[in-house]
Short mmCIF file of C-alpha atoms in Angstrom, two decimals:
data_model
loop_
_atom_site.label_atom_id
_atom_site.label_comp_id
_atom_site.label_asym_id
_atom_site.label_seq_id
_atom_site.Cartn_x
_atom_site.Cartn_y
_atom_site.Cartn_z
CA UNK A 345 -4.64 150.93 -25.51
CA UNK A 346 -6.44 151.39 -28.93
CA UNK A 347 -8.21 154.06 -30.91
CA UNK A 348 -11.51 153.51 -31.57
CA UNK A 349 -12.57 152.67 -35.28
CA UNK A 350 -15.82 153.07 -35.18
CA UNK A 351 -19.15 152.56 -33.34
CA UNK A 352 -22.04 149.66 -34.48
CA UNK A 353 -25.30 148.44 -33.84
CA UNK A 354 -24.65 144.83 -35.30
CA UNK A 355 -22.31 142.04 -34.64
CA UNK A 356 -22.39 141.99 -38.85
CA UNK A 357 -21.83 145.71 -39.32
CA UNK A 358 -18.81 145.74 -37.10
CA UNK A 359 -17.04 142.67 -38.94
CA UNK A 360 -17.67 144.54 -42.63
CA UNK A 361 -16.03 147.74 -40.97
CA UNK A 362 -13.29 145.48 -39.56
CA UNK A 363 -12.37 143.49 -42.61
CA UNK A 364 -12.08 147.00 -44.49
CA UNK A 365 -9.79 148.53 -41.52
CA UNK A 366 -7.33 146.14 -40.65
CA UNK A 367 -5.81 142.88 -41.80
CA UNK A 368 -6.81 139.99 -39.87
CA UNK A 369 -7.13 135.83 -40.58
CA UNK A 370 -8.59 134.94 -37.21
CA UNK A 371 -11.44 135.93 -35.21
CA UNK A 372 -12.27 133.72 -31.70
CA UNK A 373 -15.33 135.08 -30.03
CA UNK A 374 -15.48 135.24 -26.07
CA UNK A 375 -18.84 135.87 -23.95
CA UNK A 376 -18.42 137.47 -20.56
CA UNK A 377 -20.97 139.00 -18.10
CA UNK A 378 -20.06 142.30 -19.34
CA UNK A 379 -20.88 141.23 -22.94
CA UNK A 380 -19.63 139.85 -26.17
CA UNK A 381 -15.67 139.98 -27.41
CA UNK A 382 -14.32 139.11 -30.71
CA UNK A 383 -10.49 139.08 -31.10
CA UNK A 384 -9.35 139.46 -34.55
CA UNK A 385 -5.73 137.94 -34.80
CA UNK A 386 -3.55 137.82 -37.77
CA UNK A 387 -1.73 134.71 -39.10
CA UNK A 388 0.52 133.90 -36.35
CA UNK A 389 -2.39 134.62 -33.97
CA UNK A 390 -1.26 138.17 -32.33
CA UNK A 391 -3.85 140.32 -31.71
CA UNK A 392 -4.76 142.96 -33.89
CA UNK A 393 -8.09 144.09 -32.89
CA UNK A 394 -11.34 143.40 -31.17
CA UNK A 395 -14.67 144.04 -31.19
CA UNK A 396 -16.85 144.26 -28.32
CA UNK A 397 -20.72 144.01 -27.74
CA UNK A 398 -21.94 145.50 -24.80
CA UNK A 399 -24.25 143.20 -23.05
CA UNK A 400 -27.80 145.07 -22.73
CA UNK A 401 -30.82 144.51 -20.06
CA UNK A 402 -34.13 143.55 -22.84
CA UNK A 403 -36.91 145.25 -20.66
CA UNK A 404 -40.19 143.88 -22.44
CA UNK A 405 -43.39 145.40 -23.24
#
């Protein structure tokens, strides 16, 4: 398994970080019931990361 790059609020914030950590030309976004994944694969489409949105419960006011 992975280390952990860093931690984000935003889908946007998380890409920036991404694109500054690691070499990727791919990205292919998956939703689940758990939440939000975004593989980031290189040229020949390994897998060299992902970023993952946990899927939250909006309680309104």
């Amino acid at each position: 398994m992975g280390d952990l790059i860093s931690s984000h609020k935003t889908e946007s914030a998380a890409m920036k970080k991404a694109k500054k950590e690691l070499t990727f030309k791919h990205t292919e976004k998956e939703k689940k019931s758990t939440g939000l994944y975004i593989w980031l694969d290189d040229q020949n489409h390994a897998p060299v990361g992902v970023i993952f949105q946990k899927k939250t419960d909006k309680k309104g006011v």
